[in-house]
Coordinates of C-alpha atoms in Angstrom, one line a residue:
X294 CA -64.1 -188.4 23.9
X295 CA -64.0 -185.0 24.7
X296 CA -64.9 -182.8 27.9
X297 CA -66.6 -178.8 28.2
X298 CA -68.0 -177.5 31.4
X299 CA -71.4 -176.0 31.4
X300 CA -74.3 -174.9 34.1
X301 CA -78.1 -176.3 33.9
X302 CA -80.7 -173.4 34.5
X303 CA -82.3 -175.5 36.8
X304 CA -83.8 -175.4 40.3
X305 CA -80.5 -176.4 41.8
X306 CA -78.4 -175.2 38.7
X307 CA -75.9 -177.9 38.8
X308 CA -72.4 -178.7 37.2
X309 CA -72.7 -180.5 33.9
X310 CA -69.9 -181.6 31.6
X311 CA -70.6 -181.6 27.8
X312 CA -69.0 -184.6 26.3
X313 CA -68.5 -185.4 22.3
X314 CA -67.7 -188.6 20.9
X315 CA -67.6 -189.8 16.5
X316 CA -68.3 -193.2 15.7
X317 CA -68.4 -195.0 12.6
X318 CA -72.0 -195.3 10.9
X319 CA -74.7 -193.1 9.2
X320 CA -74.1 -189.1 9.8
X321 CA -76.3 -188.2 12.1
X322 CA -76.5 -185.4 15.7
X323 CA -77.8 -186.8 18.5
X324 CA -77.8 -185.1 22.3
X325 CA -78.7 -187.3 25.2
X326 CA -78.7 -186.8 28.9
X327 CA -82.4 -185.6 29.6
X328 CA -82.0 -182.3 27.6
X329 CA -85.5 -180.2 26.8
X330 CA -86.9 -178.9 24.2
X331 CA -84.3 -175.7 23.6
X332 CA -81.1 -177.9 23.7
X333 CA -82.7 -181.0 21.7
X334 CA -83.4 -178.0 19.0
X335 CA -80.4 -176.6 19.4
X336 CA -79.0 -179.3 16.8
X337 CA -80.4 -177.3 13.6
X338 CA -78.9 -174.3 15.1
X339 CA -75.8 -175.3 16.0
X340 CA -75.4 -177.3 12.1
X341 CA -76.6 -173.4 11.0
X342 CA -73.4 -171.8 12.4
X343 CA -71.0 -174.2 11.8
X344 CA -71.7 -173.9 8.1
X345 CA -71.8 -170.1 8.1
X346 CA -68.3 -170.2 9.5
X347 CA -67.2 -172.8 6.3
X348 CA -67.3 -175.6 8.4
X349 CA -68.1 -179.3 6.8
X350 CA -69.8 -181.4 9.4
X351 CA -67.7 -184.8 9.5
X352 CA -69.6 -188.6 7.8
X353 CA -69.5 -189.4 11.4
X354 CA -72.3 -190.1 13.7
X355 CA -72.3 -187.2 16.6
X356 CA -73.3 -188.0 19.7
X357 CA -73.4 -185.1 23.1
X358 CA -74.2 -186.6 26.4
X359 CA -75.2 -183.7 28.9
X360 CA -73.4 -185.6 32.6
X361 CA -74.7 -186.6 35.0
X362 CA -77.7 -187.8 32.9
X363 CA -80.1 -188.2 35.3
X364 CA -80.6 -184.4 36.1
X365 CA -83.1 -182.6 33.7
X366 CA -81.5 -179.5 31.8
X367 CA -82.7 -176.7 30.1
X368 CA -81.6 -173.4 28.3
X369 CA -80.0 -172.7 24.8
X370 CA -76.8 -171.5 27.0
X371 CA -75.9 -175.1 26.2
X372 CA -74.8 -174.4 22.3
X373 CA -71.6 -172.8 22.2
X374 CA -70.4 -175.8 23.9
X375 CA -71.7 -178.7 22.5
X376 CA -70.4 -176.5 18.7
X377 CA -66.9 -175.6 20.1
X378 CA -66.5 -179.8 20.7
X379 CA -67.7 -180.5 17.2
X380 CA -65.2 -178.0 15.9
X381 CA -62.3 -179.4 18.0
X382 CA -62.8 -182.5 17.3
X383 CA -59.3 -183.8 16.1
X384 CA -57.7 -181.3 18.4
X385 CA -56.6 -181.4 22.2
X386 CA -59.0 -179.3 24.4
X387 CA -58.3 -178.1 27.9
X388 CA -60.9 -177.5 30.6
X389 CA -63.5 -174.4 30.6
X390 CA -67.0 -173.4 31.5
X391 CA -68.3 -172.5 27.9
X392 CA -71.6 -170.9 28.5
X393 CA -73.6 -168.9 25.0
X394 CA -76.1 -169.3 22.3
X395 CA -75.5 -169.4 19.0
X396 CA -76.9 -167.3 15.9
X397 CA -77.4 -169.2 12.7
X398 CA -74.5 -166.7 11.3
X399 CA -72.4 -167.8 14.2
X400 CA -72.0 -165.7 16.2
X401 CA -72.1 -165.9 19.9
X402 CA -75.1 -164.3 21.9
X403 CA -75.7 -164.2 25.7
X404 CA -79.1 -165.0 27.1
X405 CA -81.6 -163.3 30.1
X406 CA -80.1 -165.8 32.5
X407 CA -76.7 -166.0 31.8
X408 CA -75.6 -163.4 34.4
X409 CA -77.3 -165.3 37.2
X410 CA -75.4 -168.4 35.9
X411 CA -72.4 -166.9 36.5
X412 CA -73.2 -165.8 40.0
X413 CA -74.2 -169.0 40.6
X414 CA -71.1 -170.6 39.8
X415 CA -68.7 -168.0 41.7
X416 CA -70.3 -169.4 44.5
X417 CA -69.5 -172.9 43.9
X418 CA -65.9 -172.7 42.8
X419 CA -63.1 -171.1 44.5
X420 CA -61.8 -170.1 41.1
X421 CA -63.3 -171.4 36.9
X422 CA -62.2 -170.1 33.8
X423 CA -65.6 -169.0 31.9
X424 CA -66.0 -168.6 28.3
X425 CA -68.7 -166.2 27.5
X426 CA -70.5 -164.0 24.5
X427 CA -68.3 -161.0 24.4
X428 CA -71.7 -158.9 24.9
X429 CA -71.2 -160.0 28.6
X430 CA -67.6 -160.2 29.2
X431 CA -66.8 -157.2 30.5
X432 CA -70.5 -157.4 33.1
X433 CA -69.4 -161.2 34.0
X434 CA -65.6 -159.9 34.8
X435 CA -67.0 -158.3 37.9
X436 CA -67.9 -161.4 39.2
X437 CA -65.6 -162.6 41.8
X438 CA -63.3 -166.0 41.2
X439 CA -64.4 -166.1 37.7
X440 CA -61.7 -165.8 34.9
X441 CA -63.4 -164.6 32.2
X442 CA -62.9 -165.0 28.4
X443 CA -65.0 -162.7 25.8
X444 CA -65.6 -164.4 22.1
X445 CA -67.2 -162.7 19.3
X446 CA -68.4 -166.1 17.0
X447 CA -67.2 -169.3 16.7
X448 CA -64.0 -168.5 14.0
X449 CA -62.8 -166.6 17.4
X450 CA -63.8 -170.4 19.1
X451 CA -61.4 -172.2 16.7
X452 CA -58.4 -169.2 17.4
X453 CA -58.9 -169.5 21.3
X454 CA -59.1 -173.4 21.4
X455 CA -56.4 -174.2 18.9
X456 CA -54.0 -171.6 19.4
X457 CA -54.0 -171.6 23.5
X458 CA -53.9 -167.8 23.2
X459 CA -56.0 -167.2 26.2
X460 CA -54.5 -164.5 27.1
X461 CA -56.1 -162.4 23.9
X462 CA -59.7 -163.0 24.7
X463 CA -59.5 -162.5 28.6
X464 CA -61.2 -159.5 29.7
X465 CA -59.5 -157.4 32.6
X466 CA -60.7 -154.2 32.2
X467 CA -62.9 -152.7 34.8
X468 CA -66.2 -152.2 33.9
X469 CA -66.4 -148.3 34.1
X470 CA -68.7 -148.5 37.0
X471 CA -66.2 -149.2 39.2
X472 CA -63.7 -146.6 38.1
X473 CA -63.8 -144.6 40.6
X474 CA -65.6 -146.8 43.7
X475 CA -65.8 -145.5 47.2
X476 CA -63.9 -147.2 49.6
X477 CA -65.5 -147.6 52.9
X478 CA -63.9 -149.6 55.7
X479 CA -62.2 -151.9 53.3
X480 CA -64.8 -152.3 51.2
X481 CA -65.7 -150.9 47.7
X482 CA -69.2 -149.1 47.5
X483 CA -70.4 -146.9 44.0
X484 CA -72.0 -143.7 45.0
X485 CA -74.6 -142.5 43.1
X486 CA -74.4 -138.9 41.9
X487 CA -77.6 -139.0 39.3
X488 CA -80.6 -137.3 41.1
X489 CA -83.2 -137.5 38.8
X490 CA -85.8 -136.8 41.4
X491 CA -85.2 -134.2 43.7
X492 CA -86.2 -133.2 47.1
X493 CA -86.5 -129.8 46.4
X494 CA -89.2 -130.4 44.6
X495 CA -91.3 -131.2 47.9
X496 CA -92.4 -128.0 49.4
X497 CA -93.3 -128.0 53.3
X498 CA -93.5 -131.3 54.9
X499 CA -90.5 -131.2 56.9
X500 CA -91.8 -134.3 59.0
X501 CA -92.0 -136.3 56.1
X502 CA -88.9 -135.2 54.9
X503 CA -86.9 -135.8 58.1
X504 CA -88.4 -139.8 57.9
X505 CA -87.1 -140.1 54.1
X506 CA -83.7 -139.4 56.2
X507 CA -84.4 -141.7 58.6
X508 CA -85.1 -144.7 56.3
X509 CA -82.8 -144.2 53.7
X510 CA -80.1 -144.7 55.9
X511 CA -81.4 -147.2 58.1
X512 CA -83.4 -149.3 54.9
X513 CA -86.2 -148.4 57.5
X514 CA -90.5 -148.9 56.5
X515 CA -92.8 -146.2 56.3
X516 CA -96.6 -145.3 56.3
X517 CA -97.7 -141.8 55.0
X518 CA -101.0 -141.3 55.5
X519 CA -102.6 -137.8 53.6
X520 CA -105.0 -136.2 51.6
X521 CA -104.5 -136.4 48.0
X522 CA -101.5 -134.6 46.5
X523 CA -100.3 -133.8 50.0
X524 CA -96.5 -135.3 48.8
X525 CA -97.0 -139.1 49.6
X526 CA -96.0 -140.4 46.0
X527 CA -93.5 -137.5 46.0
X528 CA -91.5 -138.6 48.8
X529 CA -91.5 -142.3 48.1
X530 CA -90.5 -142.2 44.8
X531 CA -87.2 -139.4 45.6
X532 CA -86.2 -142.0 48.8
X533 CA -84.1 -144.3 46.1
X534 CA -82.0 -142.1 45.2
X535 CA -81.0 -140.8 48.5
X536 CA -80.1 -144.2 50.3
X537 CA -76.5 -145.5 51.0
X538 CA -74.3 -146.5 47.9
X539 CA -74.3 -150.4 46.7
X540 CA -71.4 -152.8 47.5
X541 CA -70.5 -154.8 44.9
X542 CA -72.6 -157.9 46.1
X543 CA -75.3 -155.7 46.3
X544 CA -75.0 -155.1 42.5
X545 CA -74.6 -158.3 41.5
X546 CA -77.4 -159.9 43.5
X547 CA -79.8 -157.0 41.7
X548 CA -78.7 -157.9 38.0
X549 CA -78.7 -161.7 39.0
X550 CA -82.6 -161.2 40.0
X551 CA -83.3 -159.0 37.0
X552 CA -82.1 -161.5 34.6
X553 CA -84.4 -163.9 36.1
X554 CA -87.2 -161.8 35.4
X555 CA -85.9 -161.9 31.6
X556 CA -84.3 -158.2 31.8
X557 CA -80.8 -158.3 30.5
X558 CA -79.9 -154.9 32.6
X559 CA -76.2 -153.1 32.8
X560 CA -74.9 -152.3 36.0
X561 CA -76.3 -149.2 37.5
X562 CA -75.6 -147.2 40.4
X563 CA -79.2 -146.9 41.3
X564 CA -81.2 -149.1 43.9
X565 CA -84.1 -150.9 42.5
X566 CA -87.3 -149.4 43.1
X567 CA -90.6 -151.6 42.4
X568 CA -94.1 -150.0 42.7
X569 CA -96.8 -152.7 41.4
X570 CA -100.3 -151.6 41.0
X571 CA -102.9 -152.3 43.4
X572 CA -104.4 -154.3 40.7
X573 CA -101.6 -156.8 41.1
X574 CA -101.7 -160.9 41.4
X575 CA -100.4 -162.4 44.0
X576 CA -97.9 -164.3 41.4
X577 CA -96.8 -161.0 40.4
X578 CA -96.4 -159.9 43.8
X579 CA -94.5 -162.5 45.3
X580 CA -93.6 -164.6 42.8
X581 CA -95.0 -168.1 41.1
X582 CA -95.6 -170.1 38.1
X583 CA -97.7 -173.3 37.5
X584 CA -94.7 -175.5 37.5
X585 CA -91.2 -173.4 37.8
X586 CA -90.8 -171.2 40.6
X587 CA -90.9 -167.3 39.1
X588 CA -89.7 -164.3 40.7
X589 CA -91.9 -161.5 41.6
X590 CA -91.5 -158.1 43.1
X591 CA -90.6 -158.7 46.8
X592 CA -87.4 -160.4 45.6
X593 CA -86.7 -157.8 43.1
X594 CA -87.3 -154.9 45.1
X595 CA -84.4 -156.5 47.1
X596 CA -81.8 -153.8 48.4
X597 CA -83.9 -151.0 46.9
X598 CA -87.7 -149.8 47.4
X599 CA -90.8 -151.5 47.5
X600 CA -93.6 -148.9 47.0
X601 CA -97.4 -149.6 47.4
X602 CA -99.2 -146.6 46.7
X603 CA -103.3 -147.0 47.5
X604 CA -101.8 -149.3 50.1
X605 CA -106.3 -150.2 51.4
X606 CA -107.1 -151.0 47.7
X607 CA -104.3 -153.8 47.2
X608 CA -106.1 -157.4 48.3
X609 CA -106.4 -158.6 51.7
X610 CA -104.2 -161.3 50.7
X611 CA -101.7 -159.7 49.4
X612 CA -101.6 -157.5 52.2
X613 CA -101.6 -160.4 55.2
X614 CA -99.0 -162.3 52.3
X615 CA -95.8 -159.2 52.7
X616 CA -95.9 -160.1 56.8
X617 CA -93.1 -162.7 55.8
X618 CA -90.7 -161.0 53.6
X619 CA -91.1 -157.8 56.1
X620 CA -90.0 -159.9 58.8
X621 CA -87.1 -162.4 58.0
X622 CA -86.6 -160.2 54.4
X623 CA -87.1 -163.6 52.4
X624 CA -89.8 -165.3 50.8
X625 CA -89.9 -169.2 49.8
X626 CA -91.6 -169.8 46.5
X627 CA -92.8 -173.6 46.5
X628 CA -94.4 -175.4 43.1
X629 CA -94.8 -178.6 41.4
X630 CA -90.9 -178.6 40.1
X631 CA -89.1 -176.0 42.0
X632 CA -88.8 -174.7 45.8
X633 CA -87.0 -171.3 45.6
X634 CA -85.5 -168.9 48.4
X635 CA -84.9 -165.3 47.4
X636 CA -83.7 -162.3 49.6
X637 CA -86.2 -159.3 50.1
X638 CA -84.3 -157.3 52.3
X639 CA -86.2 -153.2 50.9
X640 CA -87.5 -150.3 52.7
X641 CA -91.3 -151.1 52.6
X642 CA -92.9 -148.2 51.5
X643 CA -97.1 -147.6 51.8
X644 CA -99.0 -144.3 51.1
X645 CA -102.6 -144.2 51.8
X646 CA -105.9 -141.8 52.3
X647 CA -107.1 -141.2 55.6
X648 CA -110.2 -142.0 54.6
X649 CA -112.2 -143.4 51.3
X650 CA -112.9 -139.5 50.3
X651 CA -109.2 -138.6 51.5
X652 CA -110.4 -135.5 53.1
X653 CA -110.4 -136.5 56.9
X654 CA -107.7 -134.8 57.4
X655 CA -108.4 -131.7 55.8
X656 CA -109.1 -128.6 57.3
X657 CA -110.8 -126.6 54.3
X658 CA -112.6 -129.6 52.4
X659 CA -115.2 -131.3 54.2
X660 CA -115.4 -135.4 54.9
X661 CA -117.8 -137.2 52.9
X662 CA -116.9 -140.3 54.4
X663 CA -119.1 -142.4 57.9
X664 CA -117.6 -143.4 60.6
X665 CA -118.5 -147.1 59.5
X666 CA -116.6 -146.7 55.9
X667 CA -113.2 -144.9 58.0
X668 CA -113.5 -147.8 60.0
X669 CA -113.7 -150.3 57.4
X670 CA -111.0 -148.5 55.3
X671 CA -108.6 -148.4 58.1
X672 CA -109.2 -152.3 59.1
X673 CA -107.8 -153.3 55.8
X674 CA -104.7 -152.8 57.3
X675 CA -104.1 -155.6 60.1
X676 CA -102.3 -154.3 63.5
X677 CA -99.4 -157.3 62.8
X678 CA -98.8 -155.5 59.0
X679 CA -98.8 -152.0 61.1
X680 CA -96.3 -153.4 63.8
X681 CA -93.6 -153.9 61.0
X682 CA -93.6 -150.1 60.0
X683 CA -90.7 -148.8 61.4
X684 CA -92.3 -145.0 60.4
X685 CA -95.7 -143.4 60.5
X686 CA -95.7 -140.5 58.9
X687 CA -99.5 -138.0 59.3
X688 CA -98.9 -135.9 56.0
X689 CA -99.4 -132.2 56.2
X690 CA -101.6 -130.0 54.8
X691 CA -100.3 -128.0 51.9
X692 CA -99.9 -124.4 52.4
X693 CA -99.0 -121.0 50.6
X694 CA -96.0 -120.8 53.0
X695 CA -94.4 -123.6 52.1
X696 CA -91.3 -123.8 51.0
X697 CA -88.4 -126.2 49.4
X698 CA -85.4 -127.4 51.9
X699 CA -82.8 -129.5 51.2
X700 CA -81.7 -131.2 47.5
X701 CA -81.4 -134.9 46.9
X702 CA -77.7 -134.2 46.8
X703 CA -77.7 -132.4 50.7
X704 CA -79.6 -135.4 52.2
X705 CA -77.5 -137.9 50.2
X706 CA -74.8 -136.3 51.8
X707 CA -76.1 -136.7 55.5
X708 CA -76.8 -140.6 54.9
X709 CA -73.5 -141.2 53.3
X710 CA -71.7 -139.6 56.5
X711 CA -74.0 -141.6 58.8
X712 CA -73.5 -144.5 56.6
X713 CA -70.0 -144.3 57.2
X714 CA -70.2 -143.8 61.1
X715 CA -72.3 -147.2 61.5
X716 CA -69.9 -149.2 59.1
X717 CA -66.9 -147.6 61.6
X718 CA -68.6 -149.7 64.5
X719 CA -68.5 -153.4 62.5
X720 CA -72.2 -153.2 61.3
X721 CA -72.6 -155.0 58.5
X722 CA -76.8 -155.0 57.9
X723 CA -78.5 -151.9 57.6
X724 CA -80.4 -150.4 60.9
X725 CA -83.8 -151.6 60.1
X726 CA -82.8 -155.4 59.0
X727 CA -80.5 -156.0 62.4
X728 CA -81.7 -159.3 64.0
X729 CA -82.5 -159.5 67.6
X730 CA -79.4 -160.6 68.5
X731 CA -77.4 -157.5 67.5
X732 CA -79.5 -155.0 68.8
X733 CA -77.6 -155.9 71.8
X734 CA -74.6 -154.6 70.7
X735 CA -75.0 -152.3 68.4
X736 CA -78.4 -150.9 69.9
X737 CA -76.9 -149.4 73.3
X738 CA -78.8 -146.9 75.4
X739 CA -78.0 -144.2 78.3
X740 CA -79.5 -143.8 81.0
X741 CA -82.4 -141.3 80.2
X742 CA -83.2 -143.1 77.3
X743 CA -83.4 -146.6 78.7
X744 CA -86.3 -144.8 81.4
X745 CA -87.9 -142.9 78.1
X746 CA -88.5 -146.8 76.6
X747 CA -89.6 -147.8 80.0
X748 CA -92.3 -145.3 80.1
X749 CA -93.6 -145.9 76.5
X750 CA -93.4 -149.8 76.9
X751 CA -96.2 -149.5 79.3
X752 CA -98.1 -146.2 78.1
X753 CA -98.0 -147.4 73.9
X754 CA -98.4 -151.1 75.0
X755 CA -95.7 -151.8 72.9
X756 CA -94.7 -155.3 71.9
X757 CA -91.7 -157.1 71.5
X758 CA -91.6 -156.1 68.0
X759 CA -92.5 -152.5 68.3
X760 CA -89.8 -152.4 70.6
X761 CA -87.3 -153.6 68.2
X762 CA -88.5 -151.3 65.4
X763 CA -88.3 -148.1 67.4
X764 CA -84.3 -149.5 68.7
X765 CA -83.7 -149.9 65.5
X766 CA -85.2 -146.0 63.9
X767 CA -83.1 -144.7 67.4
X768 CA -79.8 -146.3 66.5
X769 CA -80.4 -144.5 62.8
X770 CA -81.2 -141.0 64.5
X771 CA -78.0 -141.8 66.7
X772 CA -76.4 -141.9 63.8
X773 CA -77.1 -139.2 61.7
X774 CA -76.1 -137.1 65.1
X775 CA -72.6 -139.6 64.9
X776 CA -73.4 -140.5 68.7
X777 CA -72.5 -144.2 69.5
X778 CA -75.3 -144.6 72.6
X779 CA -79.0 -144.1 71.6
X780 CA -79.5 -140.4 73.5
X781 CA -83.4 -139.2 75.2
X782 CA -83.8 -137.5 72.3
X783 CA -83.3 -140.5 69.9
X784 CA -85.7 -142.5 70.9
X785 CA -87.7 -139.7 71.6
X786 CA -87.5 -139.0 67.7
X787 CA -88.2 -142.4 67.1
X788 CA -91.6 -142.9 69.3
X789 CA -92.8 -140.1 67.5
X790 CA -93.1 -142.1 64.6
X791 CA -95.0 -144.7 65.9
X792 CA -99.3 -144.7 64.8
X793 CA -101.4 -144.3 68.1
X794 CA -103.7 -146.1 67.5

């Protein structure tokens, strides 16, 4: 008998060894070990390449047990493994993680969720030597305690198993991402330098802007609230690309999610940006399935932007559903088969009409709208969903006089130096995602500002978590001044981003 390593795309994607044995008896392939439908037909597949590569299947009877056999497993992931045991059948094997499918030419192909696979198991193991599709190798080398070995098809299986010439196929080049990472406290970061959407293309709205500033840095949420083509969509969709560079978790988490969403993505210096349609399920939303657990766009939104534009128009449930995810940034997907956590730590992003017409806040173009349909507008938005906006931004009105400001590259620029100032303190989470218990330390006011938040506790009515927000958007103004205690005018900034409501 004879031993591979593989992962099960399962719920809890656990270890399973791949083991061969040839008996005496009719010819014949069998797998066992509660395999689904992709594996059982992986047979024909695997028989395919094998053949292609001049390979004559042994008079023997075949028979792959996928250990332990009481877990279910599924994906075709499962192939080059069982195929690379066939083919070293009379030959000594040492121990590897063999994870690809196979091509009936034989060559070796990765799949959607292969990347996730591998994040999974660098979490498990303190160190694995993974054999992969060469289409992958150089991605999957990123990942940390993972050796990893790239083959082309399985005549390159026969040369790395026989031979022992590991050395040939492993991949230690740097994936050109990181060939020039910023290094920030110890710790590598890739800056993005690709605006494709630029500020200056906002004219006026210099409150709106200074916001963008504000939760780009801090991974802060934010209201605007305008008449049509005041700048709302303008400004949310420009924010990605001027928040703080990724770590190298923060990459891999993003690809890992994207490949369970069936996107096979390359590294990217960008932050993921999601804006679903108001039209949007609730599945879509926040994930689902009928039996399996799915992502949706909460979770894949993670460490980038979540934009809802027409924020009224989007369903009362799905509305009432994001108070979760906005408030311990993860949401728990429960079905028949599956119970799933994923991490939806984004800046929340809403932009909405003052009104059903959008001209309430106009002061040229007159209000069609009654007091009654405002009101019923305005209530589609729950006071609990508007205490977990960090910013509330009143759009202005667009004017001759208006003119551009800064670039995407300037304010980039600000955030990265404020970036760097919080990261010189020990913070590790962004402003807007500290939990209570850090605010203490890292939240720290003087004097005249502690008696600023006394006032507006009891003039705002503010509660405990509107409290916590408007620490949280001070500490980010704090820093963009570099000023370790929250100053007057901090918080001062800050409160003026709350909604009166």
């Amino acid at each position: 008998m004879k031993k591979l390593k593989c992962v099960s795309f399962d719920d809890n994607l656990d270890l399973i060894d791949v083991e061969s044995v040839f008996t005496k008896g009719l010819p014949g392939f069998s797998i066992v070990g509660l395999a689904n439908t992709a594996i059982k037909e992986s047979v024909e597949r695997i028989k395919a390449a094998l053949i292609s590569c001049d390979f004559t299947l042994p008079a023997r009877k075949i028979t792959i047990n996928l250990s332990p056999s009481g877990i279910p497993k599924k994906g075709s992931h499962f192939d080059l493994a069982i195929a690379s045991l066939i083919l070293m059948q009379n030959d000594d094997i040492d121990e590897f993680f063999v994870l690809g499918e196979l091509g009936l030419d034989g060559s070796i192909k990765s799949t959607n969720e292969l990347f996730s696979l591998l994040l999974f198991l660098s979490t498990k193991l303190k160190t694995a030597r993974v054999v992969v599709p060469k289409s992958i190798a150089m991605k999957a080398s990123m990942i940390p305690n993972l050796e990893i070995y790239g083959l082309l098809n399985l005549d390159e299986v026969g040369e790395f198993f026989k031979e022992k010439n590991y050395e040939k196929f492993r991949v230690n080049k740097a994936h050109p991402l990181f060939e020039k990472p910023l290094i920030i406290d110890n710790e590598i970061f890739i800056e993005n330098s690709d605006f494709k959407l630029d500020f200056l293309d906002i004219k006026g709205q210099e409150n709106a802007k200074r916001a963008c500033l504000i939760a780009a840095l801090g991974m802060h949420n934010i209201l605007f609230e305008g008449s049509p083509g005041s700048g709302k969509s303008m400004c949310a969709k420009r924010l990605v690309y001027i928040m703080p560079p990724q770590n190298l978790k923060e990459i891999l988490l993003q690809n890992a999610y994207l490949s369970l969403n069936s996107k096979n993505c390359e590294f990217t210096k960008e932050r993921a940006f999601r804006h679903p349609h108001h039209t949007s399920t609730m599945a879509s939303i926040f994930g689902g399935g009928v039996k399996n657990a799915k992502i949706g766009e909460v979770a894949l939104a993670n460490g980038g932007v979540l934009f809802f534009d027409e924020f009224p128009h989007f369903s009362k449930q799905v509305i009432e559903s994001l108070r979760e995810p906005l408030q311990d940034y993860k949401i728990h997907i429960s079905r028949v088969n599956s119970k799933t956590t994923y991490e939806t730590k984004f800046s929340f992003i809403a932009a909405q009409n003052p009104c059903p017409c959008g001209n309430l806040f106009s002061k040229n173009l007159d209000c069609r709208c009654s007091e009654i349909e405002i009101k019923k507008y305005k209530n589609r938005i729950s006071a609990p969903i508007m205490d977990r906006i960090d910013l509330y931004v009143a759009m202005d009105e667009i004017s001759k006089d208006d003119k551009p400001s800064f670039s995407s590259k300037e304010l980039s620029d600000m955030v990265l130096n404020a970036f760097k100032f919080g990261k010189k303190r020990g913070q590790k989470e962004f402003n807007g995602k500290l939990c209570d218990e850090d605010l203490k330390h890292f939240c720290i006011l003087d004097k005249d500002a502690q008696g600023v938040l006394d006032v507006a506790i009891s003039r705002f009515k503010l509660s405990q978590r509107g409290i916590n927000k408007s620490l949280k958007v001070a500490r980010s103004c704090a820093d963009l001044d570099e000023s370790e205690l929250i100053k007057k005018e901090h918080l001062l900034n800050a409160l003026s981003y709350r909604q009166r409501i």
